[in-house]
Amino acid sequence: MEDINENFRYPNIISTVISTGKMLEKEGQTTDMRWYLMNILPYITRKDSKTNGVIITFVDITARIKDLKEQEKLIMEHELLLDQIAHDIKSPLAGLYLTCDLRKILPENKSSKFKLMIENLERGLVNIKKVIYDLTESRWGKQKYQAAEELLDLPHILEDVRLALAPQIIA
């Protein structure tokens, strides 16, 4: 353990895995902009069932991260389109509301059929406004987890591991 603490960049993570006996996963980006999933597994000996070290693996997840970023970009474009559509519909709706209000106060429009027609028009406008609101505002209730980017120097990490395990490798 002392060799690892001196030569490995993440000794606290390794100590945690050794003490708890639980696997740990961590995503990180290297300086060459590739993404890796680092798995640190406890190495448990059979005879005494105790953790005697760790096994560290790196899985290249660059393609998966690129796909996720592309999906996030598409979602942002979708939200922008929804906002644009809502804006483009809200402007004529406001004009229609004003027209309804003006038509109500004109003296020659006092018949019951006219009043019914204006009420139906107003009801339709309210329904359209509700649909627009539902389209644009519903997405805010679905906030998603945002991963923070982190740079890892993978060659340095591997060199740290090699140094830590040098006696075992030589043996």
Tab-separated table of N, CA and C in Angstrom:
chain	number	residue	atom	x	y	z
A	1	MET	N	0.820	-1.195	0.000
A	1	MET	CA	0.000	0.000	0.000
A	1	MET	C	0.864	1.260	0.000
A	2	GLU	N	1.988	1.231	0.703
A	2	GLU	CA	2.855	2.404	0.734
A	2	GLU	C	3.404	2.719	-0.653
A	3	ASP	N	3.740	1.670	-1.432
A	3	ASP	CA	4.219	1.889	-2.793
A	3	ASP	C	3.160	2.596	-3.618
A	4	ILE	N	1.926	2.194	-3.449
A	4	ILE	CA	0.841	2.802	-4.213
A	4	ILE	C	0.659	4.254	-3.797
A	5	ASN	N	0.669	4.505	-2.509
A	5	ASN	CA	0.497	5.882	-2.030
A	5	ASN	C	1.577	6.798	-2.575
A	6	GLU	N	2.785	6.300	-2.725
A	6	GLU	CA	3.888	7.128	-3.202
A	6	GLU	C	3.869	7.302	-4.716
A	7	ASN	N	3.399	6.298	-5.437
A	7	ASN	CA	3.564	6.296	-6.883
A	7	ASN	C	2.289	6.448	-7.690
A	8	PHE	N	1.160	6.375	-7.077
A	8	PHE	CA	-0.092	6.454	-7.824
A	8	PHE	C	-0.781	7.768	-7.525
A	9	ARG	N	-1.336	8.371	-8.553
A	9	ARG	CA	-1.932	9.696	-8.446
A	9	ARG	C	-3.215	9.696	-7.615
A	10	TYR	N	-3.902	8.574	-7.484
A	10	TYR	CA	-5.181	8.505	-6.776
A	10	TYR	C	-5.117	7.540	-5.595
A	11	PRO	N	-4.225	7.754	-4.634
A	11	PRO	CA	-4.116	6.791	-3.531
A	11	PRO	C	-5.368	6.745	-2.661
A	12	ASN	N	-6.094	7.845	-2.505
A	12	ASN	CA	-7.297	7.838	-1.665
A	12	ASN	C	-8.381	6.953	-2.262
A	13	ILE	N	-8.496	6.979	-3.570
A	13	ILE	CA	-9.491	6.127	-4.231
A	13	ILE	C	-9.139	4.668	-4.011
A	14	ILE	N	-7.871	4.341	-4.171
A	14	ILE	CA	-7.431	2.956	-3.997
A	14	ILE	C	-7.624	2.534	-2.544
A	15	SER	N	-7.280	3.403	-1.597
A	15	SER	CA	-7.469	3.086	-0.176
A	15	SER	C	-8.937	2.829	0.126
A	16	THR	N	-9.809	3.626	-0.476
A	16	THR	CA	-11.257	3.451	-0.266
A	16	THR	C	-11.706	2.093	-0.775
A	17	VAL	N	-11.254	1.705	-1.963
A	17	VAL	CA	-11.640	0.403	-2.532
A	17	VAL	C	-11.106	-0.723	-1.659
A	18	ILE	N	-9.880	-0.595	-1.181
A	18	ILE	CA	-9.293	-1.641	-0.344
A	18	ILE	C	-10.034	-1.738	0.994
A	19	SER	N	-10.327	-0.609	1.600
A	19	SER	CA	-10.975	-0.646	2.921
A	19	SER	C	-12.434	-1.080	2.855
A	20	THR	N	-13.140	-0.678	1.798
A	20	THR	CA	-14.567	-1.030	1.711
A	20	THR	C	-14.803	-2.349	0.998
A	21	GLY	N	-13.858	-2.733	0.149
A	21	GLY	CA	-14.051	-3.946	-0.644
A	21	GLY	C	-15.062	-3.774	-1.752
A	22	LYS	N	-15.400	-2.530	-2.071
A	22	LYS	CA	-16.396	-2.251	-3.106
A	22	LYS	C	-15.730	-1.655	-4.339
A	23	MET	N	-16.243	-2.058	-5.504
A	23	MET	CA	-15.746	-1.562	-6.781
A	23	MET	C	-16.058	-0.071	-6.932
A	24	LEU	N	-15.197	0.630	-7.665
A	24	LEU	CA	-15.408	2.047	-7.919
A	24	LEU	C	-15.235	2.296	-9.414
A	25	GLU	N	-16.126	3.094	-9.985
A	25	GLU	CA	-16.032	3.493	-11.395
A	25	GLU	C	-15.898	4.997	-11.468
A	26	LYS	N	-15.052	5.450	-12.392
A	26	LYS	CA	-14.855	6.890	-12.554
A	26	LYS	C	-14.608	7.169	-14.032
A	27	GLU	N	-15.369	8.129	-14.584
A	27	GLU	CA	-15.154	8.563	-15.961
A	27	GLU	C	-14.190	9.732	-15.953
A	28	GLY	N	-13.349	9.781	-16.986
A	28	GLY	CA	-12.442	10.905	-17.085
A	28	GLY	C	-11.946	11.074	-18.506
A	29	GLN	N	-11.480	12.270	-18.790
A	29	GLN	CA	-10.969	12.584	-20.119
A	29	GLN	C	-9.457	12.774	-20.030
A	30	THR	N	-8.761	12.216	-20.988
A	30	THR	CA	-7.312	12.342	-21.026
A	30	THR	C	-6.934	13.627	-21.740
A	31	THR	N	-5.651	13.946	-21.704
A	31	THR	CA	-5.190	15.169	-22.352
A	31	THR	C	-5.305	15.090	-23.869
A	32	ASP	N	-5.415	13.872	-24.418
A	32	ASP	CA	-5.620	13.738	-25.864
A	32	ASP	C	-7.104	13.730	-26.232
A	33	MET	N	-7.952	14.171	-25.270
A	33	MET	CA	-9.401	14.356	-25.452
A	33	MET	C	-10.172	13.043	-25.636
A	34	ARG	N	-9.616	11.929	-25.214
A	34	ARG	CA	-10.328	10.654	-25.240
A	34	ARG	C	-10.937	10.424	-23.857
A	35	TRP	N	-12.067	9.736	-23.819
A	35	TRP	CA	-12.765	9.452	-22.570
A	35	TRP	C	-12.554	7.998	-22.179
A	36	TYR	N	-12.349	7.773	-20.874
A	36	TYR	CA	-12.150	6.421	-20.360
A	36	TYR	C	-12.992	6.220	-19.106
A	37	LEU	N	-13.417	4.985	-18.946
A	37	LEU	CA	-14.075	4.575	-17.724
A	37	LEU	C	-13.042	3.778	-16.938
A	38	MET	N	-12.686	4.275	-15.765
A	38	MET	CA	-11.708	3.596	-14.926
A	38	MET	C	-12.466	2.779	-13.899
A	39	ASN	N	-12.209	1.479	-13.882
A	39	ASN	CA	-12.807	0.580	-12.897
A	39	ASN	C	-11.713	0.147	-11.940
A	40	ILE	N	-11.949	0.323	-10.662
A	40	ILE	CA	-11.014	-0.143	-9.647
A	40	ILE	C	-11.746	-1.205	-8.841
A	41	LEU	N	-11.258	-2.430	-8.946
A	41	LEU	CA	-11.884	-3.569	-8.275
A	41	LEU	C	-10.995	-4.046	-7.140
A	42	PRO	N	-11.579	-4.460	-6.028
A	42	PRO	CA	-10.754	-5.014	-4.952
A	42	PRO	C	-10.220	-6.391	-5.365
A	43	TYR	N	-8.967	-6.648	-5.050
A	43	TYR	CA	-8.374	-7.966	-5.296
A	43	TYR	C	-8.464	-8.740	-3.992
A	44	ILE	N	-9.342	-9.742	-3.956
A	44	ILE	CA	-9.617	-10.484	-2.729
A	44	ILE	C	-8.934	-11.844	-2.816
A	45	THR	N	-8.129	-12.173	-1.807
A	45	THR	CA	-7.459	-13.478	-1.786
A	45	THR	C	-8.438	-14.547	-1.336
A	46	ARG	N	-8.269	-15.741	-1.886
A	46	ARG	CA	-9.215	-16.823	-1.591
A	46	ARG	C	-9.070	-17.363	-0.175
A	47	LYS	N	-7.835	-17.573	0.261
A	47	LYS	CA	-7.665	-18.285	1.525
A	47	LYS	C	-8.181	-17.517	2.743
A	48	ASP	N	-8.029	-16.184	2.772
A	48	ASP	CA	-8.522	-15.451	3.933
A	48	ASP	C	-9.632	-14.463	3.604
A	49	SER	N	-10.066	-14.414	2.356
A	49	SER	CA	-11.158	-13.540	1.893
A	49	SER	C	-10.940	-12.081	2.279
A	50	LYS	N	-9.701	-11.620	2.205
A	50	LYS	CA	-9.384	-10.237	2.500
A	50	LYS	C	-8.904	-9.532	1.236
A	51	THR	N	-9.140	-8.234	1.207
A	51	THR	CA	-8.683	-7.440	0.069
A	51	THR	C	-7.174	-7.265	0.188
A	52	ASN	N	-6.472	-7.688	-0.882
A	52	ASN	CA	-5.020	-7.660	-0.867
A	52	ASN	C	-4.459	-6.727	-1.930
A	53	GLY	N	-5.296	-5.913	-2.514
A	53	GLY	CA	-4.864	-4.993	-3.556
A	53	GLY	C	-6.045	-4.595	-4.417
A	54	VAL	N	-5.738	-4.043	-5.584
A	54	VAL	CA	-6.788	-3.634	-6.502
A	54	VAL	C	-6.428	-4.039	-7.927
A	55	ILE	N	-7.446	-4.138	-8.732
A	55	ILE	CA	-7.287	-4.349	-10.169
A	55	ILE	C	-7.885	-3.118	-10.837
A	56	ILE	N	-7.097	-2.468	-11.688
A	56	ILE	CA	-7.559	-1.253	-12.352
A	56	ILE	C	-7.653	-1.525	-13.841
A	57	THR	N	-8.819	-1.217	-14.415
A	57	THR	CA	-9.009	-1.356	-15.865
A	57	THR	C	-9.476	-0.028	-16.435
A	58	PHE	N	-9.141	0.182	-17.687
A	58	PHE	CA	-9.574	1.380	-18.397
A	58	PHE	C	-10.317	0.947	-19.649
A	59	VAL	N	-11.510	1.480	-19.831
A	59	VAL	CA	-12.331	1.177	-21.004
A	59	VAL	C	-12.531	2.473	-21.777
A	60	ASP	N	-12.195	2.443	-23.065
A	60	ASP	CA	-12.360	3.630	-23.911
A	60	ASP	C	-13.846	3.828	-24.200
A	61	ILE	N	-14.401	4.954	-23.730
A	61	ILE	CA	-15.825	5.263	-23.929
A	61	ILE	C	-15.997	6.534	-24.758
A	62	THR	N	-14.973	6.870	-25.541
A	62	THR	CA	-15.009	8.102	-26.329
A	62	THR	C	-16.212	8.135	-27.268
A	63	ALA	N	-16.481	7.032	-27.966
A	63	ALA	CA	-17.603	7.001	-28.920
A	63	ALA	C	-18.931	7.224	-28.203
A	64	ARG	N	-19.085	6.616	-27.044
A	64	ARG	CA	-20.333	6.777	-26.287
A	64	ARG	C	-20.505	8.223	-25.827
A	65	ILE	N	-19.443	8.855	-25.370
A	65	ILE	CA	-19.509	10.242	-24.922
A	65	ILE	C	-19.845	11.155	-26.105
A	66	LYS	N	-19.240	10.881	-27.276
A	66	LYS	CA	-19.552	11.683	-28.464
A	66	LYS	C	-21.024	11.548	-28.831
A	67	ASP	N	-21.562	10.323	-28.738
A	67	ASP	CA	-22.985	10.115	-29.014
A	67	ASP	C	-23.858	10.892	-28.038
A	68	LEU	N	-23.490	10.885	-26.760
A	68	LEU	CA	-24.257	11.627	-25.756
A	68	LEU	C	-24.221	13.122	-26.024
A	69	LYS	N	-23.056	13.625	-26.413
A	69	LYS	CA	-22.948	15.059	-26.715
A	69	LYS	C	-23.785	15.405	-27.953
A	70	GLU	N	-23.819	14.514	-28.930
A	70	GLU	CA	-24.642	14.743	-30.115
A	70	GLU	C	-26.124	14.753	-29.748
A	71	GLN	N	-26.525	13.844	-28.858
A	71	GLN	CA	-27.912	13.829	-28.401
A	71	GLN	C	-28.254	15.116	-27.647
A	72	GLU	N	-27.344	15.580	-26.800
A	72	GLU	CA	-27.582	16.836	-26.087
A	72	GLU	C	-27.730	17.995	-27.061
A	73	LYS	N	-26.922	17.987	-28.129
A	73	LYS	CA	-27.011	19.036	-29.143
A	73	LYS	C	-28.382	18.986	-29.834
A	74	LEU	N	-28.836	17.784	-30.173
A	74	LEU	CA	-30.152	17.641	-30.811
A	74	LEU	C	-31.274	18.107	-29.882
A	75	ILE	N	-31.149	17.804	-28.600
A	75	ILE	CA	-32.165	18.242	-27.632
A	75	ILE	C	-32.192	19.765	-27.555
A	76	MET	N	-31.017	20.388	-27.529
A	76	MET	CA	-30.963	21.860	-27.490
A	76	MET	C	-31.589	22.455	-28.745
A	77	GLU	N	-31.314	21.863	-29.917
A	77	GLU	CA	-31.907	22.358	-31.157
A	77	GLU	C	-33.421	22.186	-31.131
A	78	HIS	N	-33.875	21.063	-30.578
A	78	HIS	CA	-35.311	20.802	-30.455
A	78	HIS	C	-35.970	21.860	-29.556
A	79	GLU	N	-35.337	22.164	-28.426
A	79	GLU	CA	-35.883	23.166	-27.514
A	79	GLU	C	-35.896	24.546	-28.167
A	80	LEU	N	-34.858	24.861	-28.921
A	80	LEU	CA	-34.811	26.144	-29.627
A	80	LEU	C	-35.936	26.226	-30.660
A	81	LEU	N	-36.172	25.125	-31.371
A	81	LEU	CA	-37.256	25.080	-32.349
A	81	LEU	C	-38.611	25.273	-31.665
A	82	LEU	N	-38.807	24.608	-30.524
A	82	LEU	CA	-40.070	24.783	-29.787
A	82	LEU	C	-40.271	26.234	-29.372
A	83	ASP	N	-39.201	26.852	-28.878
A	83	ASP	CA	-39.304	28.262	-28.482
A	83	ASP	C	-39.645	29.148	-29.678
A	84	GLN	N	-39.035	28.872	-30.824
A	84	GLN	CA	-39.295	29.668	-32.032
A	84	GLN	C	-40.743	29.499	-32.497
A	85	ILE	N	-41.215	28.250	-32.493
A	85	ILE	CA	-42.602	27.982	-32.897
A	85	ILE	C	-43.564	28.692	-31.945
A	86	ALA	N	-43.305	28.574	-30.651
A	86	ALA	CA	-44.181	29.214	-29.659
A	86	ALA	C	-44.210	30.720	-29.879
A	87	HIS	N	-43.059	31.311	-30.108
A	87	HIS	CA	-43.003	32.762	-30.335
A	87	HIS	C	-43.783	33.137	-31.589
A	88	ASP	N	-43.593	32.358	-32.654
A	88	ASP	CA	-44.262	32.661	-33.918
A	88	ASP	C	-45.782	32.511	-33.826
A	89	ILE	N	-46.251	31.672	-32.916
A	89	ILE	CA	-47.700	31.487	-32.765
A	89	ILE	C	-48.278	32.498	-31.774
A	90	LYS	N	-47.502	32.854	-30.752
A	90	LYS	CA	-48.009	33.780	-29.722
A	90	LYS	C	-48.308	35.171	-30.287
A	91	SER	N	-47.527	35.625	-31.228
A	91	SER	CA	-47.748	36.970	-31.787
A	91	SER	C	-49.105	37.079	-32.484
A	92	PRO	N	-49.453	36.184	-33.422
A	92	PRO	CA	-50.792	36.283	-34.023
A	92	PRO	C	-51.917	36.066	-33.011
A	93	LEU	N	-51.675	35.217	-32.004
A	93	LEU	CA	-52.693	35.000	-30.977
A	93	LEU	C	-53.010	36.296	-30.244
A	94	ALA	N	-51.980	37.055	-29.919
A	94	ALA	CA	-52.196	38.328	-29.222
A	94	ALA	C	-53.058	39.249	-30.089
A	95	GLY	N	-52.796	39.272	-31.391
A	95	GLY	CA	-53.608	40.082	-32.302
A	95	GLY	C	-55.049	39.616	-32.333
A	96	LEU	N	-55.269	38.309	-32.320
A	96	LEU	CA	-56.636	37.775	-32.317
A	96	LEU	C	-57.368	38.126	-31.024
A	97	TYR	N	-56.667	38.060	-29.900
A	97	TYR	CA	-57.280	38.461	-28.626
A	97	TYR	C	-57.739	39.917	-28.683
A	98	LEU	N	-56.882	40.782	-29.194
A	98	LEU	CA	-57.241	42.202	-29.295
A	98	LEU	C	-58.445	42.397	-30.213
A	99	THR	N	-58.467	41.663	-31.316
A	99	THR	CA	-59.594	41.757	-32.242
A	99	THR	C	-60.890	41.336	-31.558
A	100	CYS	N	-60.836	40.251	-30.789
A	100	CYS	CA	-62.031	39.797	-30.054
A	100	CYS	C	-62.504	40.869	-29.083
A	101	ASP	N	-61.552	41.459	-28.360
A	101	ASP	CA	-61.914	42.498	-27.393
A	101	ASP	C	-62.550	43.700	-28.089
A	102	LEU	N	-61.997	44.099	-29.234
A	102	LEU	CA	-62.554	45.230	-29.979
A	102	LEU	C	-63.946	44.914	-30.522
A	103	ARG	N	-64.107	43.707	-31.015
A	103	ARG	CA	-65.414	43.330	-31.590
A	103	ARG	C	-66.498	43.314	-30.515
A	104	LYS	N	-66.139	43.006	-29.283
A	104	LYS	CA	-67.122	42.966	-28.204
A	104	LYS	C	-67.685	44.349	-27.897
A	105	ILE	N	-66.880	45.376	-28.037
A	105	ILE	CA	-67.329	46.711	-27.635
A	105	ILE	C	-67.986	47.496	-28.767
A	106	LEU	N	-67.971	46.986	-29.984
A	106	LEU	CA	-68.629	47.689	-31.092
A	106	LEU	C	-70.143	47.609	-30.907
A	107	PRO	N	-70.868	48.713	-31.114
A	107	PRO	CA	-72.314	48.747	-30.825
A	107	PRO	C	-73.146	47.874	-31.759
A	108	GLU	N	-72.725	47.663	-32.999
A	108	GLU	CA	-73.577	46.912	-33.930
A	108	GLU	C	-73.498	45.400	-33.728
A	109	ASN	N	-72.714	44.920	-32.759
A	109	ASN	CA	-72.529	43.477	-32.579
A	109	ASN	C	-73.132	42.996	-31.261
A	110	LYS	N	-74.412	43.186	-31.090
A	110	LYS	CA	-75.069	42.810	-29.847
A	110	LYS	C	-75.934	41.555	-29.997
A	111	SER	N	-75.959	40.932	-31.142
A	111	SER	CA	-76.812	39.752	-31.325
A	111	SER	C	-76.256	38.564	-30.536
A	112	SER	N	-77.154	37.628	-30.188
A	112	SER	CA	-76.742	36.458	-29.398
A	112	SER	C	-75.826	35.542	-30.202
A	113	LYS	N	-76.056	35.440	-31.534
A	113	LYS	CA	-75.179	34.600	-32.372
A	113	LYS	C	-73.763	35.166	-32.406
A	114	PHE	N	-73.679	36.472	-32.477
A	114	PHE	CA	-72.353	37.099	-32.512
A	114	PHE	C	-71.612	36.857	-31.195
A	115	LYS	N	-72.327	36.993	-30.085
A	115	LYS	CA	-71.700	36.767	-28.781
A	115	LYS	C	-71.231	35.326	-28.654
A	116	LEU	N	-72.030	34.375	-29.113
A	116	LEU	CA	-71.662	32.958	-29.073
A	116	LEU	C	-70.422	32.703	-29.935
A	117	MET	N	-70.382	33.327	-31.108
A	117	MET	CA	-69.240	33.177	-32.003
A	117	MET	C	-67.957	33.731	-31.350
A	118	ILE	N	-68.032	34.865	-30.715
A	118	ILE	CA	-66.874	35.463	-30.032
A	118	ILE	C	-66.433	34.568	-28.865
A	119	GLU	N	-67.372	34.033	-28.107
A	119	GLU	CA	-67.029	33.136	-26.996
A	119	GLU	C	-66.318	31.883	-27.489
A	120	ASN	N	-66.806	31.303	-28.597
A	120	ASN	CA	-66.156	30.118	-29.179
A	120	ASN	C	-64.739	30.451	-29.656
A	121	LEU	N	-64.596	31.606	-30.274
A	121	LEU	CA	-63.273	32.038	-30.729
A	121	LEU	C	-62.324	32.216	-29.539
A	122	GLU	N	-62.792	32.862	-28.491
A	122	GLU	CA	-61.958	33.056	-27.304
A	122	GLU	C	-61.579	31.724	-26.659
A	123	ARG	N	-62.518	30.778	-26.607
A	123	ARG	CA	-62.243	29.457	-26.043
A	123	ARG	C	-61.163	28.746	-26.874
A	124	GLY	N	-61.272	28.846	-28.186
A	124	GLY	CA	-60.264	28.256	-29.067
A	124	GLY	C	-58.893	28.888	-28.850
A	125	LEU	N	-58.853	30.200	-28.679
A	125	LEU	CA	-57.583	30.891	-28.437
A	125	LEU	C	-56.963	30.451	-27.106
A	126	VAL	N	-57.793	30.295	-26.086
A	126	VAL	CA	-57.290	29.835	-24.783
A	126	VAL	C	-56.713	28.430	-24.907
A	127	ASN	N	-57.395	27.559	-25.658
A	127	ASN	CA	-56.889	26.187	-25.849
A	127	ASN	C	-55.556	26.179	-26.593
A	128	ILE	N	-55.434	27.009	-27.627
A	128	ILE	CA	-54.169	27.087	-28.373
A	128	ILE	C	-53.055	27.601	-27.460
A	129	LYS	N	-53.378	28.598	-26.649
A	129	LYS	CA	-52.379	29.153	-25.730
A	129	LYS	C	-51.921	28.092	-24.731
A	130	LYS	N	-52.855	27.276	-24.254
A	130	LYS	CA	-52.501	26.202	-23.314
A	130	LYS	C	-51.597	25.177	-23.974
A	131	VAL	N	-51.861	24.806	-25.217
A	131	VAL	CA	-51.017	23.848	-25.939
A	131	VAL	C	-49.600	24.405	-26.077
A	132	ILE	N	-49.490	25.666	-26.433
A	132	ILE	CA	-48.170	26.294	-26.576
A	132	ILE	C	-47.438	26.284	-25.238
A	133	TYR	N	-48.137	26.629	-24.181
A	133	TYR	CA	-47.528	26.621	-22.844
A	133	TYR	C	-47.038	25.222	-22.493
A	134	ASP	N	-47.884	24.221	-22.727
A	134	ASP	CA	-47.500	22.840	-22.417
A	134	ASP	C	-46.268	22.406	-23.207
A	135	LEU	N	-46.200	22.805	-24.483
A	135	LEU	CA	-45.045	22.436	-25.315
A	135	LEU	C	-43.750	23.058	-24.812
A	136	THR	N	-43.816	24.324	-24.454
A	136	THR	CA	-42.578	25.035	-24.121
A	136	THR	C	-42.184	24.901	-22.658
A	137	GLU	N	-43.134	24.759	-21.756
A	137	GLU	CA	-42.810	24.753	-20.334
A	137	GLU	C	-42.633	23.364	-19.748
A	138	SER	N	-43.140	22.327	-20.391
A	138	SER	CA	-43.069	20.980	-19.816
A	138	SER	C	-41.644	20.477	-19.707
A	139	ARG	N	-40.761	20.942	-20.573
A	139	ARG	CA	-39.383	20.427	-20.560
A	139	ARG	C	-38.616	20.859	-19.316
A	140	TRP	N	-39.050	21.960	-18.668
A	140	TRP	CA	-38.295	22.439	-17.502
A	140	TRP	C	-38.452	21.516	-16.307
A	141	GLY	N	-39.513	20.735	-16.263
A	141	GLY	CA	-39.692	19.793	-15.159
A	141	GLY	C	-38.827	18.560	-15.299
A	142	LYS	N	-38.187	18.399	-16.430
A	142	LYS	CA	-37.400	17.198	-16.697
A	142	LYS	C	-35.916	17.540	-16.746
A	143	GLN	N	-35.435	18.205	-15.732
A	143	GLN	CA	-34.020	18.550	-15.695
A	143	GLN	C	-33.210	17.260	-15.600
A	144	LYS	N	-32.112	17.226	-16.316
A	144	LYS	CA	-31.316	16.012	-16.339
A	144	LYS	C	-29.950	16.246	-15.708
A	145	TYR	N	-29.317	15.165	-15.371
A	145	TYR	CA	-27.990	15.196	-14.775
A	145	TYR	C	-26.988	15.687	-15.799
A	146	GLN	N	-26.141	16.602	-15.392
A	146	GLN	CA	-25.085	17.115	-16.259
A	146	GLN	C	-23.745	16.652	-15.725
A	147	ALA	N	-23.054	15.862	-16.496
A	147	ALA	CA	-21.740	15.388	-16.083
A	147	ALA	C	-20.714	16.504	-16.245
A	148	ALA	N	-19.820	16.589	-15.289
A	148	ALA	CA	-18.746	17.573	-15.376
A	148	ALA	C	-17.547	16.940	-16.079
A	149	GLU	N	-16.954	17.687	-16.993
A	149	GLU	CA	-15.792	17.174	-17.710
A	149	GLU	C	-14.573	17.187	-16.798
A	150	GLU	N	-13.709	16.199	-17.024
A	150	GLU	CA	-12.507	16.099	-16.224
A	150	GLU	C	-11.395	15.561	-17.115
A	151	LEU	N	-10.256	16.182	-17.068
A	151	LEU	CA	-9.106	15.733	-17.847
A	151	LEU	C	-8.261	14.770	-17.021
A	152	LEU	N	-7.878	13.654	-17.635
A	152	LEU	CA	-6.984	12.693	-17.015
A	152	LEU	C	-5.759	12.547	-17.897
A	153	ASP	N	-4.621	12.396	-17.275
A	153	ASP	CA	-3.395	12.134	-18.010
A	153	ASP	C	-3.157	10.633	-17.948
A	154	LEU	N	-3.774	9.882	-18.886
A	154	LEU	CA	-3.740	8.424	-18.855
A	154	LEU	C	-2.320	7.866	-18.895
A	155	PRO	N	-1.430	8.366	-19.763
A	155	PRO	CA	-0.059	7.825	-19.730
A	155	PRO	C	0.597	7.998	-18.354
A	156	HIS	N	0.323	9.124	-17.694
A	156	HIS	CA	0.884	9.358	-16.364
A	156	HIS	C	0.299	8.369	-15.358
A	157	ILE	N	-0.993	8.130	-15.444
A	157	ILE	CA	-1.652	7.183	-14.541
A	157	ILE	C	-1.080	5.788	-14.739
A	158	LEU	N	-0.930	5.390	-15.991
A	158	LEU	CA	-0.377	4.063	-16.268
A	158	LEU	C	1.059	3.946	-15.769
A	159	GLU	N	1.825	5.003	-15.909
A	159	GLU	CA	3.195	5.000	-15.391
A	159	GLU	C	3.181	4.904	-13.872
A	160	ASP	N	2.241	5.593	-13.221
A	160	ASP	CA	2.106	5.485	-11.771
A	160	ASP	C	1.811	4.046	-11.349
A	161	VAL	N	0.911	3.400	-12.067
A	161	VAL	CA	0.567	2.009	-11.757
A	161	VAL	C	1.778	1.109	-11.987
A	162	ARG	N	2.501	1.332	-13.102
A	162	ARG	CA	3.684	0.517	-13.407
A	162	ARG	C	4.721	0.652	-12.296
A	163	LEU	N	4.932	1.876	-11.830
A	163	LEU	CA	5.894	2.089	-10.749
A	163	LEU	C	5.440	1.402	-9.458
A	164	ALA	N	4.152	1.487	-9.190
A	164	ALA	CA	3.631	0.879	-7.973
A	164	ALA	C	3.754	-0.641	-8.004
A	165	LEU	N	3.624	-1.206	-9.173
A	165	LEU	CA	3.666	-2.668	-9.301
A	165	LEU	C	5.005	-3.185	-9.794
A	166	ALA	N	6.018	-2.315	-9.882
A	166	ALA	CA	7.325	-2.691	-10.424
A	166	ALA	C	7.915	-3.923	-9.742
A	167	PRO	N	7.904	-4.018	-8.403
A	167	PRO	CA	8.484	-5.218	-7.780
A	167	PRO	C	7.776	-6.512	-8.211
A	168	GLN	N	6.443	-6.461	-8.296
A	168	GLN	CA	5.702	-7.659	-8.707
A	168	GLN	C	5.973	-7.982	-10.178
A	169	ILE	N	6.099	-6.952	-11.009
A	169	ILE	CA	6.358	-7.162	-12.436
A	169	ILE	C	7.745	-7.795	-12.617
A	170	ILE	N	8.736	-7.274	-11.899
A	170	ILE	CA	10.092	-7.823	-11.991
A	170	ILE	C	10.135	-9.248	-11.511
A	171	ALA	N	9.414	-9.544	-10.408
A	171	ALA	CA	9.391	-10.902	-9.858
A	171	ALA	C	8.724	-11.844	-10.860
